[in-house]
Amino acid sequence: MQALVGRDAVESDLALRVSLRLDGARAAAEARESNASSAAALAAAVRRLTAAPDRNADALTLACLAADKRLAPAAASWRDLLDAALAPATPHEAYAGWGENGSRLARALCAICGDDTAAQLNVIRARIGRERAQVRTDALQAAGDAML
């Protein structure tokens, strides 16, 4: 917990700070599922990162929402995630889902939604009508994944 929070406090690389939140939440969820003794401490560290005032708050909004959703599925809606992903303050280069100019965003957001098929379908509907073929292809691939 101290290492996670301590690293974030001194880290200047925004992509790494995004990863600390997302990977920290993933590790906390996996620890919880396996009944590891570190689960509560990891979750507490991630919650400290997502709740604390931050110099890059707008840039980290999507990462904080995604981390909170992983820890507690009701913490953020699909619309919250999509709005944060599309917000002008979200630095595309810091988020893997924005790779290739947003052509992986639907699949990334659907993955954050976990087993919530309705949320996945809402993300897909919102992305499938976009003008760029790459974005539509991503949404169609996300739809195929949801159907599986």
mmCIF file of C-alpha atoms in Angstrom:
data_model
loop_
_atom_site.group_PDB
_atom_site.id
_atom_site.type_symbol
_atom_site.label_atom_id
_atom_site.label_comp_id
_atom_site.label_asym_id
_atom_site.label_seq_id
_atom_site.Cartn_x
_atom_site.Cartn_y
_atom_site.Cartn_z
ATOM 1 C CA MET A 1 0.000 0.000 0.000
ATOM 2 C CA GLN A 2 2.754 2.425 0.919
ATOM 3 C CA ALA A 3 4.695 1.618 -2.240
ATOM 4 C CA LEU A 4 1.685 2.227 -4.476
ATOM 5 C CA VAL A 5 0.757 5.545 -2.908
ATOM 6 C CA GLY A 6 4.382 6.628 -2.492
ATOM 7 C CA ARG A 7 5.221 5.973 -6.132
ATOM 8 C CA ASP A 8 2.193 7.917 -7.315
ATOM 9 C CA ALA A 9 3.123 10.917 -5.180
ATOM 10 C CA VAL A 10 6.470 11.377 -6.932
ATOM 11 C CA GLU A 11 5.667 10.057 -10.411
ATOM 12 C CA SER A 12 5.570 12.594 -13.230
ATOM 13 C CA ASP A 13 4.638 10.172 -16.046
ATOM 14 C CA LEU A 14 0.866 10.400 -16.430
ATOM 15 C CA ALA A 15 0.549 7.041 -18.228
ATOM 16 C CA LEU A 16 2.287 5.357 -15.293
ATOM 17 C CA ARG A 17 -0.025 7.096 -12.835
ATOM 18 C CA VAL A 18 -3.001 5.797 -14.825
ATOM 19 C CA SER A 19 -1.483 2.301 -14.667
ATOM 20 C CA LEU A 20 -0.978 2.537 -10.913
ATOM 21 C CA ARG A 21 -4.701 3.055 -10.462
ATOM 22 C CA LEU A 22 -5.847 0.470 -12.994
ATOM 23 C CA ASP A 23 -3.293 -2.199 -12.112
ATOM 24 C CA GLY A 24 -3.704 -1.523 -8.405
ATOM 25 C CA ALA A 25 -7.465 -2.031 -8.667
ATOM 26 C CA ARG A 26 -6.956 -5.193 -10.717
ATOM 27 C CA ALA A 27 -4.535 -6.557 -8.116
ATOM 28 C CA ALA A 28 -6.927 -5.671 -5.279
ATOM 29 C CA ALA A 29 -9.828 -7.414 -7.037
ATOM 30 C CA GLU A 30 -7.726 -10.521 -7.703
ATOM 31 C CA ALA A 31 -6.508 -10.542 -4.096
ATOM 32 C CA ARG A 32 -10.107 -10.271 -2.885
ATOM 33 C CA GLU A 33 -11.196 -13.161 -5.146
ATOM 34 C CA SER A 34 -8.393 -15.363 -3.835
ATOM 35 C CA ASN A 35 -8.983 -14.320 -0.195
ATOM 36 C CA ALA A 36 -5.429 -12.990 0.060
ATOM 37 C CA SER A 37 -4.552 -11.136 3.216
ATOM 38 C CA SER A 38 -3.356 -8.160 1.155
ATOM 39 C CA ALA A 39 -6.775 -7.508 -0.426
ATOM 40 C CA ALA A 40 -8.002 -4.901 2.040
ATOM 41 C CA ALA A 41 -4.702 -3.000 2.078
ATOM 42 C CA LEU A 42 -4.515 -2.928 -1.725
ATOM 43 C CA ALA A 43 -8.107 -1.749 -2.028
ATOM 44 C CA ALA A 44 -7.463 0.951 0.577
ATOM 45 C CA ALA A 45 -4.391 2.165 -1.320
ATOM 46 C CA VAL A 46 -6.279 2.360 -4.598
ATOM 47 C CA ARG A 47 -9.164 4.182 -2.918
ATOM 48 C CA ARG A 48 -6.668 6.681 -1.501
ATOM 49 C CA LEU A 49 -5.387 7.305 -5.022
ATOM 50 C CA THR A 50 -8.837 7.681 -6.531
ATOM 51 C CA ALA A 51 -10.263 9.893 -3.774
ATOM 52 C CA ALA A 52 -7.341 12.202 -3.073
ATOM 53 C CA PRO A 53 -7.200 15.686 -4.594
ATOM 54 C CA ASP A 54 -4.629 15.611 -7.352
ATOM 55 C CA ARG A 55 -2.689 17.988 -9.543
ATOM 56 C CA ASN A 56 -3.822 15.995 -12.615
ATOM 57 C CA ALA A 57 -7.389 15.308 -11.470
ATOM 58 C CA ASP A 58 -9.045 15.865 -14.855
ATOM 59 C CA ALA A 59 -6.497 13.717 -16.677
ATOM 60 C CA LEU A 60 -6.934 10.916 -14.138
ATOM 61 C CA THR A 61 -10.758 10.939 -13.981
ATOM 62 C CA LEU A 62 -11.174 7.926 -16.281
ATOM 63 C CA ALA A 63 -8.530 5.915 -14.394
ATOM 64 C CA CYS A 64 -10.139 6.747 -11.049
ATOM 65 C CA LEU A 65 -13.627 5.805 -12.261
ATOM 66 C CA ALA A 66 -12.346 2.556 -13.785
ATOM 67 C CA ALA A 67 -10.465 1.653 -10.607
ATOM 68 C CA ASP A 68 -13.469 2.456 -8.426
ATOM 69 C CA LYS A 69 -15.712 0.343 -10.682
ATOM 70 C CA ARG A 70 -13.348 -2.611 -10.410
ATOM 71 C CA LEU A 71 -13.431 -2.360 -6.618
ATOM 72 C CA ALA A 72 -17.196 -1.752 -6.426
ATOM 73 C CA PRO A 73 -19.163 -2.305 -9.665
ATOM 74 C CA ALA A 74 -21.884 0.194 -8.714
ATOM 75 C CA ALA A 75 -19.308 2.966 -8.171
ATOM 76 C CA ALA A 76 -19.462 4.172 -11.785
ATOM 77 C CA SER A 77 -21.866 3.739 -14.663
ATOM 78 C CA TRP A 78 -21.024 3.005 -18.269
ATOM 79 C CA ARG A 79 -22.048 6.595 -19.079
ATOM 80 C CA ASP A 80 -19.639 7.957 -16.466
ATOM 81 C CA LEU A 81 -16.841 5.923 -18.028
ATOM 82 C CA LEU A 82 -17.714 6.918 -21.600
ATOM 83 C CA ASP A 83 -18.049 10.601 -20.698
ATOM 84 C CA ALA A 84 -14.690 10.535 -18.917
ATOM 85 C CA ALA A 85 -13.051 8.726 -21.844
ATOM 86 C CA LEU A 86 -14.374 11.319 -24.316
ATOM 87 C CA ALA A 87 -13.720 14.366 -22.123
ATOM 88 C CA PRO A 88 -11.367 16.911 -23.669
ATOM 89 C CA ALA A 89 -9.157 16.792 -20.546
ATOM 90 C CA THR A 90 -8.502 13.047 -20.933
ATOM 91 C CA PRO A 91 -4.991 12.644 -22.374
ATOM 92 C CA HIS A 92 -5.346 9.984 -25.051
ATOM 93 C CA GLU A 93 -1.697 9.001 -24.891
ATOM 94 C CA ALA A 94 -2.030 7.936 -21.245
ATOM 95 C CA TYR A 95 -4.792 5.377 -21.904
ATOM 96 C CA ALA A 96 -4.293 2.160 -23.862
ATOM 97 C CA GLY A 97 -7.916 2.235 -25.053
ATOM 98 C CA TRP A 98 -7.151 5.400 -26.959
ATOM 99 C CA GLY A 99 -4.391 3.630 -28.921
ATOM 100 C CA GLU A 100 -4.638 3.940 -32.681
ATOM 101 C CA ASN A 101 -6.736 7.084 -32.349
ATOM 102 C CA GLY A 102 -9.520 5.544 -30.272
ATOM 103 C CA SER A 103 -9.886 2.358 -32.241
ATOM 104 C CA ARG A 104 -9.745 0.223 -29.077
ATOM 105 C CA LEU A 105 -11.887 2.381 -26.822
ATOM 106 C CA ALA A 106 -15.145 0.391 -27.002
ATOM 107 C CA ARG A 107 -13.387 -2.866 -26.101
ATOM 108 C CA ALA A 108 -11.459 -1.165 -23.282
ATOM 109 C CA LEU A 109 -14.620 0.351 -21.791
ATOM 110 C CA CYS A 110 -16.511 -2.937 -22.146
ATOM 111 C CA ALA A 111 -13.702 -4.687 -20.273
ATOM 112 C CA ILE A 112 -14.032 -2.155 -17.458
ATOM 113 C CA CYS A 113 -17.780 -2.880 -17.324
ATOM 114 C CA GLY A 114 -16.947 -6.496 -16.484
ATOM 115 C CA ASP A 115 -19.870 -8.913 -16.590
ATOM 116 C CA ASP A 116 -22.493 -6.161 -16.975
ATOM 117 C CA THR A 117 -23.749 -7.014 -20.464
ATOM 118 C CA ALA A 118 -26.277 -4.176 -20.489
ATOM 119 C CA ALA A 119 -23.503 -1.662 -19.792
ATOM 120 C CA GLN A 120 -21.335 -3.234 -22.504
ATOM 121 C CA LEU A 121 -24.169 -2.953 -25.038
ATOM 122 C CA ASN A 122 -24.739 0.686 -24.111
ATOM 123 C CA VAL A 123 -21.058 1.456 -24.689
ATOM 124 C CA ILE A 124 -21.217 -0.373 -28.023
ATOM 125 C CA ARG A 125 -24.353 1.524 -29.112
ATOM 126 C CA ALA A 126 -22.699 4.817 -28.252
ATOM 127 C CA ARG A 127 -19.563 3.997 -30.251
ATOM 128 C CA ILE A 128 -20.934 2.054 -33.235
ATOM 129 C CA GLY A 129 -22.377 5.058 -35.038
ATOM 130 C CA ARG A 130 -19.116 6.992 -35.198
ATOM 131 C CA GLU A 131 -17.875 8.270 -38.514
ATOM 132 C CA ARG A 132 -14.471 6.599 -38.514
ATOM 133 C CA ALA A 133 -14.357 3.018 -39.768
ATOM 134 C CA GLN A 134 -11.777 2.052 -37.100
ATOM 135 C CA VAL A 135 -14.120 3.135 -34.314
ATOM 136 C CA ARG A 136 -17.054 1.215 -35.828
ATOM 137 C CA THR A 137 -14.853 -1.871 -36.260
ATOM 138 C CA ASP A 138 -13.838 -1.673 -32.599
ATOM 139 C CA ALA A 139 -17.484 -1.415 -31.534
ATOM 140 C CA LEU A 140 -18.403 -4.412 -33.702
ATOM 141 C CA GLN A 141 -15.556 -6.416 -32.195
ATOM 142 C CA ALA A 142 -16.749 -5.438 -28.716
ATOM 143 C CA ALA A 143 -20.260 -6.569 -29.692
ATOM 144 C CA GLY A 144 -18.881 -9.925 -30.791
ATOM 145 C CA ASP A 145 -17.016 -10.282 -27.523
ATOM 146 C CA ALA A 146 -20.198 -9.432 -25.563
ATOM 147 C CA MET A 147 -22.178 -12.053 -27.488
ATOM 148 C CA LEU A 148 -19.606 -14.707 -26.658
#
